[in-house]
JSON list of C-alpha atoms in Angstrom, two decimals:
[
{"chain": "Q", "resi": 1, "resn": "UNK", "atom": "CA", "xyz": [-83.54, 57.94, -33.52]},
{"chain": "Q", "resi": 2, "resn": "UNK", "atom": "CA", "xyz": [-81.02, 60.49, -34.68]},
{"chain": "Q", "resi": 3, "resn": "UNK", "atom": "CA", "xyz": [-78.99, 60.44, -37.84]},
{"chain": "Q", "resi": 4, "resn": "UNK", "atom": "CA", "xyz": [-75.85, 59.88, -35.77]},
{"chain": "Q", "resi": 5, "resn": "UNK", "atom": "CA", "xyz": [-77.28, 56.66, -34.24]},
{"chain": "Q", "resi": 6, "resn": "UNK", "atom": "CA", "xyz": [-78.04, 55.27, -37.69]},
{"chain": "Q", "resi": 7, "resn": "UNK", "atom": "CA", "xyz": [-74.43, 55.62, -38.85]},
{"chain": "Q", "resi": 8, "resn": "UNK", "atom": "CA", "xyz": [-72.95, 53.94, -35.79]},
{"chain": "Q", "resi": 9, "resn": "UNK", "atom": "CA", "xyz": [-71.75, 50.35, -36.10]},
{"chain": "Q", "resi": 10, "resn": "UNK", "atom": "CA", "xyz": [-74.00, 48.13, -33.93]},
{"chain": "Q", "resi": 11, "resn": "UNK", "atom": "CA", "xyz": [-71.05, 45.86, -33.09]},
{"chain": "Q", "resi": 12, "resn": "UNK", "atom": "CA", "xyz": [-68.86, 48.71, -31.88]},
{"chain": "Q", "resi": 13, "resn": "UNK", "atom": "CA", "xyz": [-69.92, 48.15, -28.28]},
{"chain": "Q", "resi": 14, "resn": "UNK", "atom": "CA", "xyz": [-68.88, 44.50, -28.41]},
{"chain": "Q", "resi": 15, "resn": "UNK", "atom": "CA", "xyz": [-65.56, 45.29, -30.08]},
{"chain": "Q", "resi": 16, "resn": "UNK", "atom": "CA", "xyz": [-64.59, 47.35, -27.02]},
{"chain": "Q", "resi": 17, "resn": "UNK", "atom": "CA", "xyz": [-65.16, 44.46, -24.60]},
{"chain": "Q", "resi": 18, "resn": "UNK", "atom": "CA", "xyz": [-62.22, 42.45, -23.29]},
{"chain": "Q", "resi": 19, "resn": "UNK", "atom": "CA", "xyz": [-62.04, 38.79, -24.26]},
{"chain": "Q", "resi": 20, "resn": "UNK", "atom": "CA", "xyz": [-63.86, 36.47, -21.89]},
{"chain": "Q", "resi": 21, "resn": "UNK", "atom": "CA", "xyz": [-61.95, 33.97, -19.79]},
{"chain": "Q", "resi": 22, "resn": "UNK", "atom": "CA", "xyz": [-61.51, 30.55, -21.35]},
{"chain": "Q", "resi": 23, "resn": "UNK", "atom": "CA", "xyz": [-64.28, 28.04, -20.67]},
{"chain": "Q", "resi": 24, "resn": "UNK", "atom": "CA", "xyz": [-63.63, 25.91, -17.60]},
{"chain": "Q", "resi": 25, "resn": "UNK", "atom": "CA", "xyz": [-65.54, 23.09, -19.26]},
{"chain": "Q", "resi": 26, "resn": "UNK", "atom": "CA", "xyz": [-65.50, 23.03, -23.04]},
{"chain": "Q", "resi": 27, "resn": "UNK", "atom": "CA", "xyz": [-68.94, 23.62, -24.48]},
{"chain": "Q", "resi": 28, "resn": "UNK", "atom": "CA", "xyz": [-70.24, 25.42, -21.39]},
{"chain": "Q", "resi": 29, "resn": "UNK", "atom": "CA", "xyz": [-69.38, 29.09, -21.92]},
{"chain": "Q", "resi": 30, "resn": "UNK", "atom": "CA", "xyz": [-68.68, 31.00, -18.75]},
{"chain": "Q", "resi": 31, "resn": "UNK", "atom": "CA", "xyz": [-68.68, 28.13, -16.33]},
{"chain": "Q", "resi": 32, "resn": "UNK", "atom": "CA", "xyz": [-69.36, 24.55, -15.60]},
{"chain": "Q", "resi": 33, "resn": "UNK", "atom": "CA", "xyz": [-72.63, 22.72, -14.95]},
{"chain": "Q", "resi": 34, "resn": "UNK", "atom": "CA", "xyz": [-73.95, 23.10, -11.42]},
{"chain": "Q", "resi": 35, "resn": "UNK", "atom": "CA", "xyz": [-76.70, 20.50, -11.33]},
{"chain": "Q", "resi": 36, "resn": "UNK", "atom": "CA", "xyz": [-80.04, 19.92, -12.96]},
{"chain": "Q", "resi": 37, "resn": "UNK", "atom": "CA", "xyz": [-81.34, 22.88, -14.93]},
{"chain": "Q", "resi": 38, "resn": "UNK", "atom": "CA", "xyz": [-77.98, 24.45, -15.78]},
{"chain": "Q", "resi": 39, "resn": "UNK", "atom": "CA", "xyz": [-78.33, 24.05, -19.53]},
{"chain": "Q", "resi": 40, "resn": "UNK", "atom": "CA", "xyz": [-82.11, 24.49, -19.61]},
{"chain": "Q", "resi": 41, "resn": "UNK", "atom": "CA", "xyz": [-82.03, 27.80, -17.77]},
{"chain": "Q", "resi": 42, "resn": "UNK", "atom": "CA", "xyz": [-84.14, 26.58, -14.85]},
{"chain": "Q", "resi": 43, "resn": "UNK", "atom": "CA", "xyz": [-83.25, 28.84, -11.94]},
{"chain": "Q", "resi": 44, "resn": "UNK", "atom": "CA", "xyz": [-85.71, 27.69, -9.29]},
{"chain": "Q", "resi": 45, "resn": "UNK", "atom": "CA", "xyz": [-85.28, 24.45, -7.37]},
{"chain": "Q", "resi": 46, "resn": "UNK", "atom": "CA", "xyz": [-89.09, 24.23, -7.16]},
{"chain": "Q", "resi": 47, "resn": "UNK", "atom": "CA", "xyz": [-89.38, 24.24, -10.94]},
{"chain": "Q", "resi": 48, "resn": "UNK", "atom": "CA", "xyz": [-86.67, 21.60, -11.24]},
{"chain": "Q", "resi": 49, "resn": "UNK", "atom": "CA", "xyz": [-88.35, 19.38, -8.64]},
{"chain": "Q", "resi": 50, "resn": "UNK", "atom": "CA", "xyz": [-91.70, 19.93, -10.37]},
{"chain": "Q", "resi": 51, "resn": "UNK", "atom": "CA", "xyz": [-90.19, 18.73, -13.64]},
{"chain": "Q", "resi": 52, "resn": "UNK", "atom": "CA", "xyz": [-88.74, 15.67, -11.88]},
{"chain": "Q", "resi": 53, "resn": "UNK", "atom": "CA", "xyz": [-92.17, 14.84, -10.40]},
{"chain": "Q", "resi": 54, "resn": "UNK", "atom": "CA", "xyz": [-93.80, 15.32, -13.81]},
{"chain": "Q", "resi": 55, "resn": "UNK", "atom": "CA", "xyz": [-91.26, 13.00, -15.47]},
{"chain": "Q", "resi": 56, "resn": "UNK", "atom": "CA", "xyz": [-91.77, 10.37, -12.74]},
{"chain": "Q", "resi": 57, "resn": "UNK", "atom": "CA", "xyz": [-95.58, 10.50, -13.01]},
{"chain": "Q", "resi": 58, "resn": "UNK", "atom": "CA", "xyz": [-95.51, 10.31, -16.80]},
{"chain": "Q", "resi": 59, "resn": "UNK", "atom": "CA", "xyz": [-93.03, 7.44, -16.80]},
{"chain": "Q", "resi": 60, "resn": "UNK", "atom": "CA", "xyz": [-94.90, 5.55, -14.11]},
{"chain": "Q", "resi": 61, "resn": "UNK", "atom": "CA", "xyz": [-98.18, 5.94, -15.99]},
{"chain": "Q", "resi": 62, "resn": "UNK", "atom": "CA", "xyz": [-96.62, 4.49, -19.13]},
{"chain": "Q", "resi": 63, "resn": "UNK", "atom": "CA", "xyz": [-95.04, 1.62, -17.18]},
{"chain": "Q", "resi": 64, "resn": "UNK", "atom": "CA", "xyz": [-98.34, 0.82, -15.43]},
{"chain": "Q", "resi": 65, "resn": "UNK", "atom": "CA", "xyz": [-100.14, 0.78, -18.78]},
{"chain": "Q", "resi": 66, "resn": "UNK", "atom": "CA", "xyz": [-97.55, -1.63, -20.16]},
{"chain": "Q", "resi": 67, "resn": "UNK", "atom": "CA", "xyz": [-97.78, -3.75, -17.02]},
{"chain": "Q", "resi": 68, "resn": "UNK", "atom": "CA", "xyz": [-101.57, -4.14, -17.39]},
{"chain": "Q", "resi": 69, "resn": "UNK", "atom": "CA", "xyz": [-101.21, -5.08, -21.05]},
{"chain": "Q", "resi": 70, "resn": "UNK", "atom": "CA", "xyz": [-98.43, -7.61, -20.38]},
{"chain": "Q", "resi": 71, "resn": "UNK", "atom": "CA", "xyz": [-100.31, -9.23, -17.50]},
{"chain": "Q", "resi": 72, "resn": "UNK", "atom": "CA", "xyz": [-103.39, -9.55, -19.72]},
{"chain": "Q", "resi": 73, "resn": "UNK", "atom": "CA", "xyz": [-101.29, -11.21, -22.44]},
{"chain": "Q", "resi": 74, "resn": "UNK", "atom": "CA", "xyz": [-99.28, -13.37, -20.03]},
{"chain": "Q", "resi": 75, "resn": "UNK", "atom": "CA", "xyz": [-95.95, -11.85, -21.09]},
{"chain": "Q", "resi": 76, "resn": "UNK", "atom": "CA", "xyz": [-94.03, -12.37, -17.84]},
{"chain": "Q", "resi": 77, "resn": "UNK", "atom": "CA", "xyz": [-90.59, -11.54, -19.24]},
{"chain": "Q", "resi": 78, "resn": "UNK", "atom": "CA", "xyz": [-91.83, -8.20, -20.54]},
{"chain": "Q", "resi": 79, "resn": "UNK", "atom": "CA", "xyz": [-93.52, -7.62, -17.18]},
{"chain": "Q", "resi": 80, "resn": "UNK", "atom": "CA", "xyz": [-90.13, -8.07, -15.49]},
{"chain": "Q", "resi": 81, "resn": "UNK", "atom": "CA", "xyz": [-88.67, -5.61, -17.99]},
{"chain": "Q", "resi": 82, "resn": "UNK", "atom": "CA", "xyz": [-91.35, -3.09, -16.98]},
{"chain": "Q", "resi": 83, "resn": "UNK", "atom": "CA", "xyz": [-90.33, -3.53, -13.33]},
{"chain": "Q", "resi": 84, "resn": "UNK", "atom": "CA", "xyz": [-86.72, -2.76, -14.27]},
{"chain": "Q", "resi": 85, "resn": "UNK", "atom": "CA", "xyz": [-87.80, 0.30, -16.26]},
{"chain": "Q", "resi": 86, "resn": "UNK", "atom": "CA", "xyz": [-89.83, 1.57, -13.29]},
{"chain": "Q", "resi": 87, "resn": "UNK", "atom": "CA", "xyz": [-86.82, 1.11, -11.01]},
{"chain": "Q", "resi": 88, "resn": "UNK", "atom": "CA", "xyz": [-84.77, 3.21, -13.45]},
{"chain": "Q", "resi": 89, "resn": "UNK", "atom": "CA", "xyz": [-87.46, 5.94, -13.40]},
{"chain": "Q", "resi": 90, "resn": "UNK", "atom": "CA", "xyz": [-87.42, 6.00, -9.60]},
{"chain": "Q", "resi": 91, "resn": "UNK", "atom": "CA", "xyz": [-83.62, 6.11, -9.49]},
{"chain": "Q", "resi": 92, "resn": "UNK", "atom": "CA", "xyz": [-83.54, 8.96, -12.03]},
{"chain": "Q", "resi": 93, "resn": "UNK", "atom": "CA", "xyz": [-86.20, 10.82, -10.03]},
{"chain": "Q", "resi": 94, "resn": "UNK", "atom": "CA", "xyz": [-84.14, 10.56, -6.86]},
{"chain": "Q", "resi": 95, "resn": "UNK", "atom": "CA", "xyz": [-81.05, 11.84, -8.71]},
{"chain": "Q", "resi": 96, "resn": "UNK", "atom": "CA", "xyz": [-82.95, 14.78, -10.25]},
{"chain": "Q", "resi": 97, "resn": "UNK", "atom": "CA", "xyz": [-84.39, 15.81, -6.89]},
{"chain": "Q", "resi": 98, "resn": "UNK", "atom": "CA", "xyz": [-80.97, 15.56, -5.26]},
{"chain": "Q", "resi": 99, "resn": "UNK", "atom": "CA", "xyz": [-79.43, 17.71, -8.00]},
{"chain": "Q", "resi": 100, "resn": "UNK", "atom": "CA", "xyz": [-82.25, 20.25, -7.78]},
{"chain": "Q", "resi": 101, "resn": "UNK", "atom": "CA", "xyz": [-81.82, 20.62, -4.03]},
{"chain": "Q", "resi": 102, "resn": "UNK", "atom": "CA", "xyz": [-78.03, 20.96, -4.11]},
{"chain": "Q", "resi": 103, "resn": "UNK", "atom": "CA", "xyz": [-77.81, 23.54, -6.90]},
{"chain": "Q", "resi": 104, "resn": "UNK", "atom": "CA", "xyz": [-75.54, 26.48, -6.37]},
{"chain": "Q", "resi": 105, "resn": "UNK", "atom": "CA", "xyz": [-76.84, 29.91, -7.34]},
{"chain": "Q", "resi": 106, "resn": "UNK", "atom": "CA", "xyz": [-75.54, 31.19, -10.64]},
{"chain": "Q", "resi": 107, "resn": "UNK", "atom": "CA", "xyz": [-72.93, 33.94, -10.45]}
]
């Protein structure tokens, strides 16, 4: 590193840049969300679908555990609640997979 490089302002390069265009959606600099993985930085549809499968398996395992416990205790109302929760997990899984498959490539 030369003496000249040490004296240079590190922000000089950024000061020369033109201002960016205004955000199309506030809070999402440079663009708008384009499906699952936009904010998390997931670029591959396979990774997004893998996460959706992981979330479904984890949720289903927890629901099945609760179902076994509630059947053993005779808690039929809570068992019905577990069925509703599982339906929500399946619906969310379907939505995540649909979003992962219809993602547009980032520009």
